[in-house]
Coordinates of C-alpha atoms and ligand atoms in Angstrom, one line a residue:
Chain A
X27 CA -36.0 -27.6 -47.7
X28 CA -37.8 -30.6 -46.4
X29 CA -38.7 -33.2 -49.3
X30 CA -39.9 -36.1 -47.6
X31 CA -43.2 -36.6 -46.7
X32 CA -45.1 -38.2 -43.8
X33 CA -48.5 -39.4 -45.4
X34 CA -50.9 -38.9 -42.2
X35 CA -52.4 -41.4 -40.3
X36 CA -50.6 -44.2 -42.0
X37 CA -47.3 -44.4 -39.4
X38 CA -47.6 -47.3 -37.6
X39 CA -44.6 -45.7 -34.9
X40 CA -42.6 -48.8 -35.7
X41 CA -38.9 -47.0 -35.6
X42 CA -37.0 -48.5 -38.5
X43 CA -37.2 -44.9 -39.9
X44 CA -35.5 -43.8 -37.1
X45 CA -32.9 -46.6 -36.9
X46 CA -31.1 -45.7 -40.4
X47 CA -31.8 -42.2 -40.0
X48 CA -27.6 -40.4 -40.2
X49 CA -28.6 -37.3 -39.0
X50 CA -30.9 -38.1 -36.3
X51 CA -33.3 -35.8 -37.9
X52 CA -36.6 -38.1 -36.7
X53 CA -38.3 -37.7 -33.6
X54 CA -40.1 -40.7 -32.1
X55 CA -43.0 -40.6 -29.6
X56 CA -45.9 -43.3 -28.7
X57 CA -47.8 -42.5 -31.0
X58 CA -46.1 -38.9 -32.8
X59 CA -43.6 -38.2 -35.6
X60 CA -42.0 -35.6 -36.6
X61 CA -38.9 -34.7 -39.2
X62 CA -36.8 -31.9 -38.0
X63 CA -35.9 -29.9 -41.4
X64 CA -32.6 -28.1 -39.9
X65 CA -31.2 -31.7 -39.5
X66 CA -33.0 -33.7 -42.7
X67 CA -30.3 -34.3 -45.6
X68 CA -33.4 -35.3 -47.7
X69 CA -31.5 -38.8 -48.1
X70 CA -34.4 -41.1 -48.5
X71 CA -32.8 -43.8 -46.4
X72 CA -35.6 -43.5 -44.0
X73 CA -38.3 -44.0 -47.1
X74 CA -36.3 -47.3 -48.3
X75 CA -36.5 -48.5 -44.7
X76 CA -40.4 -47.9 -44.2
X77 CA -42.2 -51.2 -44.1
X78 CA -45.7 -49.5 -44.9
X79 CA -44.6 -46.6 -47.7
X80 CA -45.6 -43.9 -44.4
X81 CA -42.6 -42.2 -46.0
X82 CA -42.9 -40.2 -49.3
X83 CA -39.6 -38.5 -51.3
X84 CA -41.9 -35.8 -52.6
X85 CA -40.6 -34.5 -56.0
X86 CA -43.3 -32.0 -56.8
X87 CA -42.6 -29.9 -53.8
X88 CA -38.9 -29.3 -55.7
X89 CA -40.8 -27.9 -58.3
X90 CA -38.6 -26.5 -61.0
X91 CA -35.5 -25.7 -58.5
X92 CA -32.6 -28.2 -58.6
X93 CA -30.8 -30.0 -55.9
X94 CA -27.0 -28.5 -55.7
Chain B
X25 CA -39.7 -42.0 -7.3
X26 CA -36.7 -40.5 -6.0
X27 CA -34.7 -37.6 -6.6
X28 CA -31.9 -39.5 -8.2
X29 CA -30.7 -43.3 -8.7
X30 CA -28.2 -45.2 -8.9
X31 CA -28.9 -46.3 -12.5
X32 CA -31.5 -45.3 -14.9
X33 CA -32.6 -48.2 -17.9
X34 CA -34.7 -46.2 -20.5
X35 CA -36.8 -48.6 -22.6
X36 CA -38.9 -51.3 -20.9
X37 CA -38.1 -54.5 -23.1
X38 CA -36.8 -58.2 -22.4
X39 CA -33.3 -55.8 -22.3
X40 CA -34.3 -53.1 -20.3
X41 CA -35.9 -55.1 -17.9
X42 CA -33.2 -57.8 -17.3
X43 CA -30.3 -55.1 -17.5
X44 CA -32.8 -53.6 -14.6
X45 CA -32.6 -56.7 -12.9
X46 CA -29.4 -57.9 -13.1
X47 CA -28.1 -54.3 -12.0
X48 CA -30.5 -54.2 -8.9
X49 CA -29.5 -57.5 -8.1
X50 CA -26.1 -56.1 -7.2
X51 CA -27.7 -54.0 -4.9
X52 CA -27.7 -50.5 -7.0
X53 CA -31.3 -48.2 -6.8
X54 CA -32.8 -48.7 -10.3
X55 CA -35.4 -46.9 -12.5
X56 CA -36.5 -48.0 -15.7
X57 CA -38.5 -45.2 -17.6
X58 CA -40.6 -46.7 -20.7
X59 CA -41.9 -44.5 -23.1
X60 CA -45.3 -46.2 -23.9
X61 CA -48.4 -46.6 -21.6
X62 CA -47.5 -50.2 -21.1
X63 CA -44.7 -52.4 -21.0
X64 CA -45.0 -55.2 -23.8
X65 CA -47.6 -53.1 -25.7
X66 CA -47.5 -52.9 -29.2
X67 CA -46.0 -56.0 -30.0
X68 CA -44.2 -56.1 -32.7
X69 CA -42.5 -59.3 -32.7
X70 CA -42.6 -62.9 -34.1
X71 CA -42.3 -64.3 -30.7
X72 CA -40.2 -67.1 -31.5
X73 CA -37.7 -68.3 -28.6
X74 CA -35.8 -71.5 -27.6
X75 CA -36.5 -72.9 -24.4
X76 CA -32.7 -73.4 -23.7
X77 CA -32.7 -69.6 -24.1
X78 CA -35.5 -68.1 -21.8
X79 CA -34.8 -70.8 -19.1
X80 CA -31.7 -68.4 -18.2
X81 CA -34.0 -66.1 -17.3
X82 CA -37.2 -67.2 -16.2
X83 CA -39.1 -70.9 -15.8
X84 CA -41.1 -71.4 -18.8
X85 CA -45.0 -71.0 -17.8
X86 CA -47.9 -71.1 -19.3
X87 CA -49.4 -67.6 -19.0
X88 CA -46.5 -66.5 -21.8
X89 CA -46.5 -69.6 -23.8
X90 CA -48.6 -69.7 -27.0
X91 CA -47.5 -72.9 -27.9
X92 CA -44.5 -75.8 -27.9
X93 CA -42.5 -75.7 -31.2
X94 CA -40.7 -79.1 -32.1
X95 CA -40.4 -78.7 -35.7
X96 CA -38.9 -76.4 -38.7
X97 CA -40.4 -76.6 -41.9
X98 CA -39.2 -75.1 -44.9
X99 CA -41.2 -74.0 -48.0
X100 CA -39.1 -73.9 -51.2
X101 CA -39.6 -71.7 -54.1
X102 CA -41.4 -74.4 -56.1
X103 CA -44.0 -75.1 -53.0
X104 CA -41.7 -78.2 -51.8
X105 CA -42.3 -78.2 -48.1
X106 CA -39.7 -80.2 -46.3
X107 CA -40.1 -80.6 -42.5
X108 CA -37.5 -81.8 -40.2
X109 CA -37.6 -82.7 -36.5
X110 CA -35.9 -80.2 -33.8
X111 CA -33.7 -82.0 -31.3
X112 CA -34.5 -78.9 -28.9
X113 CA -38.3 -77.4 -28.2
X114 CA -38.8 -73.8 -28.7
X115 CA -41.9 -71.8 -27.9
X116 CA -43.6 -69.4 -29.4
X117 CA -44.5 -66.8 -26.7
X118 CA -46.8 -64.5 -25.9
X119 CA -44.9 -61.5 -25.5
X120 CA -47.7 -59.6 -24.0
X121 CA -47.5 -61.4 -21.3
X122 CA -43.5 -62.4 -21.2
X123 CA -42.4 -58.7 -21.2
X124 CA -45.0 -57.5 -18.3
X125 CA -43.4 -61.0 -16.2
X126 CA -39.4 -59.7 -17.1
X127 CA -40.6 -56.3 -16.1
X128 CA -42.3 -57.8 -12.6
X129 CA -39.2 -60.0 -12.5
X130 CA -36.8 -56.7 -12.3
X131 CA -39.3 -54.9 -9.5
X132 CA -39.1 -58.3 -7.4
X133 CA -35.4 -57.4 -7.4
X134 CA -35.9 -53.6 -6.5
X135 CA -36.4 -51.9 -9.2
X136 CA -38.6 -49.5 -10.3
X137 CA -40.6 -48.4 -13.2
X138 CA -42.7 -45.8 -14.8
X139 CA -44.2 -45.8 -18.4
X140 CA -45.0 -42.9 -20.6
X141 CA -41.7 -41.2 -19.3
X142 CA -40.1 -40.4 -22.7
X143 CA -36.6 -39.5 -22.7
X144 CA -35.4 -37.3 -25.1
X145 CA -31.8 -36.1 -23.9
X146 CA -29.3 -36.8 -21.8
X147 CA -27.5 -34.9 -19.1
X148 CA -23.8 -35.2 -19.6
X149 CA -20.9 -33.2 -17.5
X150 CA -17.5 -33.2 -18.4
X151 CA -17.8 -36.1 -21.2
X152 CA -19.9 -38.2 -18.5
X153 CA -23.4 -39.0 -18.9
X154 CA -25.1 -38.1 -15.5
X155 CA -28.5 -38.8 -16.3
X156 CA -31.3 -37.9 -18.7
X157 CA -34.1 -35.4 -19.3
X158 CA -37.8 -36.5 -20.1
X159 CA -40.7 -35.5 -20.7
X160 CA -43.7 -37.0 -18.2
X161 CA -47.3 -35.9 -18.0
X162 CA -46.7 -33.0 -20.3
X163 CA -43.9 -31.6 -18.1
X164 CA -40.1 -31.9 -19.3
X165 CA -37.7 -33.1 -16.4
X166 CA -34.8 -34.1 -15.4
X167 CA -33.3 -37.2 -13.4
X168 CA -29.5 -37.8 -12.6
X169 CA -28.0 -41.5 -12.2
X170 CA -24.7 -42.4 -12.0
X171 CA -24.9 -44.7 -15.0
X172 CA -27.6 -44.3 -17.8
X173 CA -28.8 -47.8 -19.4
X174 CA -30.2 -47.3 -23.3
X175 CA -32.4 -50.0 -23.8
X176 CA -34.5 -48.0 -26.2
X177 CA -34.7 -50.4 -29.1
X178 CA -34.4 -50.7 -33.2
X179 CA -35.4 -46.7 -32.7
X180 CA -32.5 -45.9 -30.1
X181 CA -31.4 -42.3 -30.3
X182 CA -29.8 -42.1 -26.5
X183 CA -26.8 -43.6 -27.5
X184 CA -26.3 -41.1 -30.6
X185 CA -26.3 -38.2 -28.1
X186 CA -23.6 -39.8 -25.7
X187 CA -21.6 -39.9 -29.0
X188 CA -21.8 -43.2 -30.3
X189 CA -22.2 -44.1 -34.0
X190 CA -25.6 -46.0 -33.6
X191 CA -27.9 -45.6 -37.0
X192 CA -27.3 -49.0 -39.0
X193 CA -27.0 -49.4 -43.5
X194 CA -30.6 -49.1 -44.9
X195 CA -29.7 -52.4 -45.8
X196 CA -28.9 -54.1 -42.9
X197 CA -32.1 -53.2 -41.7
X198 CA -35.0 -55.5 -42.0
X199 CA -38.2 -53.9 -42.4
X200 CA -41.1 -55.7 -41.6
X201 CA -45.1 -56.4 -41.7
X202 CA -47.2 -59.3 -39.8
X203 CA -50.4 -59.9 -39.1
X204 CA -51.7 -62.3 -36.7
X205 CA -54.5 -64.1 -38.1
X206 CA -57.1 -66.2 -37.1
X207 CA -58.7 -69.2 -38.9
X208 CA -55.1 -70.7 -39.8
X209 CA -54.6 -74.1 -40.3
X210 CA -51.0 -74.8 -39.9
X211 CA -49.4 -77.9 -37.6
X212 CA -49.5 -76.1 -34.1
X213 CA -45.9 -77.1 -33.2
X214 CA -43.7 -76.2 -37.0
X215 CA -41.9 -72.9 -37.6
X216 CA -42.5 -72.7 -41.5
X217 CA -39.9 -70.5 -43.5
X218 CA -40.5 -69.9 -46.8
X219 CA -37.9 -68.8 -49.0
X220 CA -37.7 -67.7 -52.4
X221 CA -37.1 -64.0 -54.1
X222 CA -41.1 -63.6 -55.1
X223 CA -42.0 -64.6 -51.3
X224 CA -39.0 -62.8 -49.0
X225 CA -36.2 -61.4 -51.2
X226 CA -33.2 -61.4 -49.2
X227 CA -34.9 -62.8 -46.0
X228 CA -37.8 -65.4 -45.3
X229 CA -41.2 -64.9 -44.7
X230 CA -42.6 -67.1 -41.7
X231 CA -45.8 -68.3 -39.9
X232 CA -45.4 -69.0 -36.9
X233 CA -48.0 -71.1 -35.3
X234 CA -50.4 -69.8 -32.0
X235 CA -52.7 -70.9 -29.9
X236 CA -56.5 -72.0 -31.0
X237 CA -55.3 -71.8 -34.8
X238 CA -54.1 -68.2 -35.1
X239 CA -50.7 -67.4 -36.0
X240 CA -48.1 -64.7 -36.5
X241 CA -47.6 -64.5 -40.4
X242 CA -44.9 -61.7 -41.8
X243 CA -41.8 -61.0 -43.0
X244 CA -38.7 -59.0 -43.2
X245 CA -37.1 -57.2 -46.0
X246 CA -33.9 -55.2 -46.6
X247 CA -34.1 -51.8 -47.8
X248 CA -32.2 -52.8 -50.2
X249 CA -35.4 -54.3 -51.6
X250 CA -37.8 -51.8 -49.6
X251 CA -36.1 -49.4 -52.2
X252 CA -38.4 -51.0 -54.9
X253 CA -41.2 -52.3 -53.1
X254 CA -41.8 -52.7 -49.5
X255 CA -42.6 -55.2 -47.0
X256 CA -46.1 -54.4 -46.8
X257 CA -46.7 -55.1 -50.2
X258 CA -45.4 -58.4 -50.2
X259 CA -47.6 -59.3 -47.1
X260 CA -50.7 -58.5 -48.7
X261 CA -49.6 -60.4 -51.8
X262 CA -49.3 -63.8 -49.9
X263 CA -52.2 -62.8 -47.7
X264 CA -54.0 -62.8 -50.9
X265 CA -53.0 -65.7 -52.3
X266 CA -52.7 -68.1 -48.7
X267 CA -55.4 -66.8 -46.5
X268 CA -57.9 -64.4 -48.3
X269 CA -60.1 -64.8 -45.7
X270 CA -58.1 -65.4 -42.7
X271 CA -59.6 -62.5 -39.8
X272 CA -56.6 -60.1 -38.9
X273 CA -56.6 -59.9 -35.3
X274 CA -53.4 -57.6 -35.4
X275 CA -51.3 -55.9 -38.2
X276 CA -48.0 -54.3 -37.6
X277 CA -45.0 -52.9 -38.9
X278 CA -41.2 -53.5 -37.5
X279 CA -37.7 -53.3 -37.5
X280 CA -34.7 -56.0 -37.1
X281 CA -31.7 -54.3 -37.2
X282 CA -29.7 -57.4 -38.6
X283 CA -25.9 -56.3 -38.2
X284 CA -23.4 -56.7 -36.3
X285 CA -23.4 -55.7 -32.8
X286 CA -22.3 -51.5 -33.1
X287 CA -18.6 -50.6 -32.7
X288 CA -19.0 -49.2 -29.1
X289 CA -21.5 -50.4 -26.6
X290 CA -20.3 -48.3 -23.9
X291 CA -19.2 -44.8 -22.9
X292 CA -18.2 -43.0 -19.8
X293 CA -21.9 -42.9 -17.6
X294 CA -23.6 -44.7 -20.5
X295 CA -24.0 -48.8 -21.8
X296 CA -26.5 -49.8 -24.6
X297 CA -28.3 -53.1 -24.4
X298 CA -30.9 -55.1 -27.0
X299 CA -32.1 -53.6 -30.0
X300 CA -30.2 -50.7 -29.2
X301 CA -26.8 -52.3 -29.2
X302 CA -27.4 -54.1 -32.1
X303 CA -27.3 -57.0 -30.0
X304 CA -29.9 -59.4 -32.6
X305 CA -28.6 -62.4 -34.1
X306 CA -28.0 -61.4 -37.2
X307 CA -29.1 -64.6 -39.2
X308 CA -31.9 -65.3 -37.6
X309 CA -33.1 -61.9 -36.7
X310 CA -34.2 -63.1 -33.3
X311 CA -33.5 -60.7 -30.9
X312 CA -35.2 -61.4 -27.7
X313 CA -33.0 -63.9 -26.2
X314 CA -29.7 -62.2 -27.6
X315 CA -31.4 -58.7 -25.9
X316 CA -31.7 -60.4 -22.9
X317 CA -28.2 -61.5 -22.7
X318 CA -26.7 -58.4 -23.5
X319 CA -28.8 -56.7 -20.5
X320 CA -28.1 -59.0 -18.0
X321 CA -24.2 -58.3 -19.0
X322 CA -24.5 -55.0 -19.5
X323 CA -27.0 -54.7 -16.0
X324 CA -24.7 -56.8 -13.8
X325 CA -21.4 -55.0 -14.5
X326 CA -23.5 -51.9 -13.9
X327 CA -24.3 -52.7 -10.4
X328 CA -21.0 -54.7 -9.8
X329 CA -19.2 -50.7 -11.0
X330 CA -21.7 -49.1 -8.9
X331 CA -20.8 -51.5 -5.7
X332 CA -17.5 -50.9 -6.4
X333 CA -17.7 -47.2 -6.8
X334 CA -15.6 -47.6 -9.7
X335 CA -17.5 -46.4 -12.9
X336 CA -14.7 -47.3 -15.2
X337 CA -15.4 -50.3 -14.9
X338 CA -18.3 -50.6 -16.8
X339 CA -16.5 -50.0 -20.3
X340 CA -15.5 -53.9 -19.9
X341 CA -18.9 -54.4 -21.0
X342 CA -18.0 -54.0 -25.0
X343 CA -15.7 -57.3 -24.2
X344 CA -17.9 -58.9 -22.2
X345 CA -20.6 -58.8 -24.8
X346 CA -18.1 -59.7 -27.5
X347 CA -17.0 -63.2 -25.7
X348 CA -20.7 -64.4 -25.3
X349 CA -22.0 -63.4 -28.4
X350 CA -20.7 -60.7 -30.5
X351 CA -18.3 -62.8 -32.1
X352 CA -20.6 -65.3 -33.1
X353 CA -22.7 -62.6 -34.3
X354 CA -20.2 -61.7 -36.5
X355 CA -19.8 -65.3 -38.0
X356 CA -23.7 -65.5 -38.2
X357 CA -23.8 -62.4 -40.8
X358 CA -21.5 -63.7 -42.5
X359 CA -23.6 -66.9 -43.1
X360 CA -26.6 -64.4 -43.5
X361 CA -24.9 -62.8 -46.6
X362 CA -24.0 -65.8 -48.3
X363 CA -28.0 -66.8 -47.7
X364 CA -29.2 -64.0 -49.1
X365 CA -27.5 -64.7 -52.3
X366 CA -28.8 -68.2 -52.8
X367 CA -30.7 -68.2 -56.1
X368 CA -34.4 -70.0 -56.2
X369 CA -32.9 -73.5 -58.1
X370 CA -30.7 -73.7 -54.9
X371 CA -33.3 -73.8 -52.3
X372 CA -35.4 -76.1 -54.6
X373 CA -32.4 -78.2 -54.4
X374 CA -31.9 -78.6 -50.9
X375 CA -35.7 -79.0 -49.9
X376 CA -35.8 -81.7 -53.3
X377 CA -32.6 -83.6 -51.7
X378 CA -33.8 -83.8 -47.8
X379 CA -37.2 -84.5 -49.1
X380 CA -35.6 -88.3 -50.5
X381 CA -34.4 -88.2 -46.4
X382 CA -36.6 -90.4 -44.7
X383 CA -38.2 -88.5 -42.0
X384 CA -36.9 -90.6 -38.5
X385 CA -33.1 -90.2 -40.3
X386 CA -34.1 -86.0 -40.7
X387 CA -32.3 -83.9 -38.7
X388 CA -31.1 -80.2 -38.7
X389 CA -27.7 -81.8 -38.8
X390 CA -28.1 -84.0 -42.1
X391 CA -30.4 -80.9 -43.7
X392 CA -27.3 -78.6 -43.4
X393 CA -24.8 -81.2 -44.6
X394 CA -27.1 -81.1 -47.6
X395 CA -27.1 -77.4 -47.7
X396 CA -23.7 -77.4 -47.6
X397 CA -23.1 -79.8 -50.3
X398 CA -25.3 -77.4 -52.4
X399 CA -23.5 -74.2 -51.8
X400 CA -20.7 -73.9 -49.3
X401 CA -23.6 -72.2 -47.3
X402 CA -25.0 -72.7 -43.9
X403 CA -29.2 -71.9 -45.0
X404 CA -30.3 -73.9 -41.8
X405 CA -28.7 -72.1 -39.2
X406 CA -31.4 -70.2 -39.6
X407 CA -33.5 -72.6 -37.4
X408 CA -30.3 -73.6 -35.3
X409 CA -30.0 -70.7 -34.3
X410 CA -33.3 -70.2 -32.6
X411 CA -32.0 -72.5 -30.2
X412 CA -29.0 -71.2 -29.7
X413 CA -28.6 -69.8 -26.0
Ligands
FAD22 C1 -41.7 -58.3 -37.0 C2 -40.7 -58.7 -36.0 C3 -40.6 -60.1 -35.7 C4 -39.6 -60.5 -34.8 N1 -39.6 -61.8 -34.4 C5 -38.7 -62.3 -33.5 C6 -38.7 -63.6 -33.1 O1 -39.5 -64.4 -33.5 N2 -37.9 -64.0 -32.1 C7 -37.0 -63.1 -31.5 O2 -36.2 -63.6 -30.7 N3 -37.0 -61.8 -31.9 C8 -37.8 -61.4 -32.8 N4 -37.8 -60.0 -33.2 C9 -36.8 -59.1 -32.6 C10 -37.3 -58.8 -31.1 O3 -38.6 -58.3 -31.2 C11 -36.4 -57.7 -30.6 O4 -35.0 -58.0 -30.8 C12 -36.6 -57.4 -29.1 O5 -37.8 -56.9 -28.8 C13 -35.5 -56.5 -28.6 O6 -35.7 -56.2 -27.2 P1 -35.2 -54.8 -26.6 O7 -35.6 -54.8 -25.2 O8 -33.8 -54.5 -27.0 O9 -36.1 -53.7 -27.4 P2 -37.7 -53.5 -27.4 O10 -38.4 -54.7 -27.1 O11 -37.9 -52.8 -28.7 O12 -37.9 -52.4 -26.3 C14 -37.5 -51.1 -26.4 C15 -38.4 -50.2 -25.5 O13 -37.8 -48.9 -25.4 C16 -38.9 -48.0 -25.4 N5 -38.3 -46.7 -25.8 C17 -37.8 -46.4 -27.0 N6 -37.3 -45.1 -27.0 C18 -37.6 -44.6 -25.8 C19 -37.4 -43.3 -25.2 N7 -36.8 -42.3 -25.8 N8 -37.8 -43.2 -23.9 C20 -38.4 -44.2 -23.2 N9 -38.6 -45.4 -23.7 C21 -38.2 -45.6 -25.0 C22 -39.8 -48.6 -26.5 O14 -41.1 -48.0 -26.3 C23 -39.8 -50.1 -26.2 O15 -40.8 -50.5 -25.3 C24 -38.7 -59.6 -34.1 C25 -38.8 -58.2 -34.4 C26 -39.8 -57.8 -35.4 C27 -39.9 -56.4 -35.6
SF4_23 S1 -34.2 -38.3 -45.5 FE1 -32.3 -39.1 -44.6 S2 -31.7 -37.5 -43.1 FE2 -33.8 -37.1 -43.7 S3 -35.0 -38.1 -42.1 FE3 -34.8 -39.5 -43.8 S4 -33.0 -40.7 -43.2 FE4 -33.0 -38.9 -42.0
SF4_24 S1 -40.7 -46.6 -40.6 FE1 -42.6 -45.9 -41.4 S2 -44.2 -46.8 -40.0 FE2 -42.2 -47.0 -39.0 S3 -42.1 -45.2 -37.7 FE3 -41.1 -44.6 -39.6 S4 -42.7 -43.7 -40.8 FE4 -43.7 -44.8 -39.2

């Protein structure tokens, strides 16, 4: 399951996301991005490297199921 | 556009178009697909250059020149500003401009270019990259080349799908926020640095000084520190306190991938150039020169494999790259590491001790001895290396 969050409106298409991204899980257009889920290890490498806080780890949607 | 080319450059910055060039130059048909509606649009840059640098590459003009720089001044943690005399001018550009010139440079050679093509895959046969598929005008295509050119920046992904390990360490990425402002009344020809962990925690925050009293003001951080609190907020906070009224004329985010240049630069049908590479200077984080360099390396053997019809020989690229600058890349982290572990009292210290340096007997050369003699450390590179070809 997908655990990080764009916050809309607020990416500013800059790319560091995209340059310590692993899997190659981000998708980078002119002005469009996307996260694919299939490839996303929910790392949160992509969050730290966010120079605007675009980029959310979002806990709640985990709800009361654990990480294995 | 034709139905294949010789070479295709994807990304339309100072490396795209100089590998663009330099390739056409050797006579091989050239197309460079940028992903954007313009070339040199958004800029995210600082815009700082030396003049020893550009000159490589294009006369120095005033239609991309903001203004001259002939000084570095640096602003310790305790607000001791020490400012020291550059034996070599720098400018600070305006990259608008300068990209749109490189970009006219490489069609004045041959090549040609379309924007909003964004590639998102490549072609490869039998281990070979053959050329790349996009997406233009709502349609997804396809073009062949004989050798594909990734010039696609800090957010490269073409290299990735020929195979190469290109994503750098959270932490050797420098995330960063500038504005330009207007209404700023810095000396017109000084690069200020400040330095300190409230300011720019591992890294320095800099104004950079334009035209009419506007400047580019910003900084980078690691996400080692973008972990706890990122670049942006750090921005606003000296915003706040320097320039609470200053008009913003632009605000953006970027990235410096400050590393060492990747592993593997090249792979059969495919080089990588520029951000992409990881061809910035590490200390510095100036990358436009370096980018430039690596695409006129990468684009010449390109074209001279192409006129030889011998595409083996572009994998002496990696060692190409590594003689000019790679190597010294390698020193220049180094030195970066050791800078981001300098504690406050250790800048105070230097910026106290040139500060007793009268200023005709300042030089970059006596402010690093004095560095030095603080902490085996080489802090003023930092400025040195902006002029560094
Ligand atoms: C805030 C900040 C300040 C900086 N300050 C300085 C400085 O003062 N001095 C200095 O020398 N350097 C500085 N740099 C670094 C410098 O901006 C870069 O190193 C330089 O722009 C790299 O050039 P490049 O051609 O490799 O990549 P870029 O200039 O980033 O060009 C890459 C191009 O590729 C395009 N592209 C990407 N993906 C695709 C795709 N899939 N399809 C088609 N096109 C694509 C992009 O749209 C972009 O136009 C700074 C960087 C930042 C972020
Ligand atoms: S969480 Fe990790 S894997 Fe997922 S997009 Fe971010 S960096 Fe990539
Ligand atoms: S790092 Fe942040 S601002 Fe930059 S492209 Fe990624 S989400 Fe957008």
């Amino acid at each position: 399951m997908l655990l990080i969050e764009i916050l809309p409106n607020k990416c500013d298409f800059c790319g560091c996301c995209v340059g310590v991204c692993p899997e190659d899980a981000i998708e980078l257009k002119e002005a469009e991005i996307k996260i694919d889920e299939t490839l996303c290890t929910n790392c949160s490498k992509c969050v730290w490297a966010c120079p605007i806080e675009v980029l959310k780890f979002n806990k709640e949607k985990l709800g009361n199921r654990k990480i294995i | 556009m034709k139905n294949e080319y010789d070479v295709i450059v994807v990304g339309g910055g100072p490396a795209g178009s100089m590998a663009a060039r330099f390739a056409a130059e050797q006579g091989a048909s050239v197309l460079m697909m940028e992903k954007d509606r313009d070339i040199g649009y958004p800029v995210r840059c600082g815009e700082a250059v030396s003049k020893a640098g550009i000159e490589e590459f294009i006369e120095p003009n005033e239609v991309f020149i903001s203004t001259i720089i002939d000084k570095f001044g640096m602003i310790s943690p305790d607000g001791t500003e020490v400012v020291i005399p550059l034996e070599q001018i720098g400018y600070i550009l305006e990259r608008r401009v300068f990209d749109y010139e490189l970009a006219k440079q490489a069609a004045s050679y041959g090549a040609e270019i379309v924007t909003r093509a964004y590639v998102n895959g490549l072609i490869i046969e039998n281990g070979k990259v053959c050329g790349v598929k996009y997406e233009y005008k709502g349609e997804q295509l396809e073009l062949r080349a004989k050798v594909v050119i990734a010039a696609d920046g800090v957010e490269s992904r073409i290299g990735r799908w020929a195979g190469i390990k290109t994503h750098i360490d959270f932490r050797d990425m420098e995330s960063c926020t500038q504005v330009t402002a207007a209404n700023i009344d810095v000396d017109p020809n000084t690069l200020l640095f400040y330095f300190g962990k409230d300011v720019a925690p591992e890294g320095y925050f800099w104004i950079f000084p334009k035209r009419n009293k506007s400047a580019n003001i910003g900084l980078g951080v690691s996400g080692a520190i973008g972990k706890k609190k990122s670049s942006q907020a750090y921005l606003n906070k000296f915003m706040d306190e320097h320039y609470p009224n200053a008009p913003v004329l632009t605000r953006i985010a970027g990235g410096v991938p400050s590393s060492i240049t990747l592993e593997k630069i090249s792979a059969p049908g495919i080089i990588l150039v520029g951000d992409a590479a990881r061809q910035v200077n590490p200390l510095s984080g100036g990358g436009i020169v370096s980018g430039m360099i690596g695409g006129k390396i990468g684009g010449t053997i390109v074209g001279e494999a192409i006129k030889q019809n011998n595409l083996n020989h572009i994998l002496t690229y990696d060692k190409a790259w590594a003689s000019r600058l790679g190597k010294r890349h390698e020193i220049f982290n180094r030195i970066k590491n050791g800078i981001y572990n300098f504690s406050d009292e250790q800048f105070n210290s230097i910026a106290h001790a040139v500060s007793k340096v009268p200023m005709e007997k300042r030089s970059l050369g006596n402010l690093f001895k004095t560095a030095l003699l603080n902490k085996p450390s080489l802090l003023l590179d930092i400025a040195k290396v902006f002029l560094i070809k």
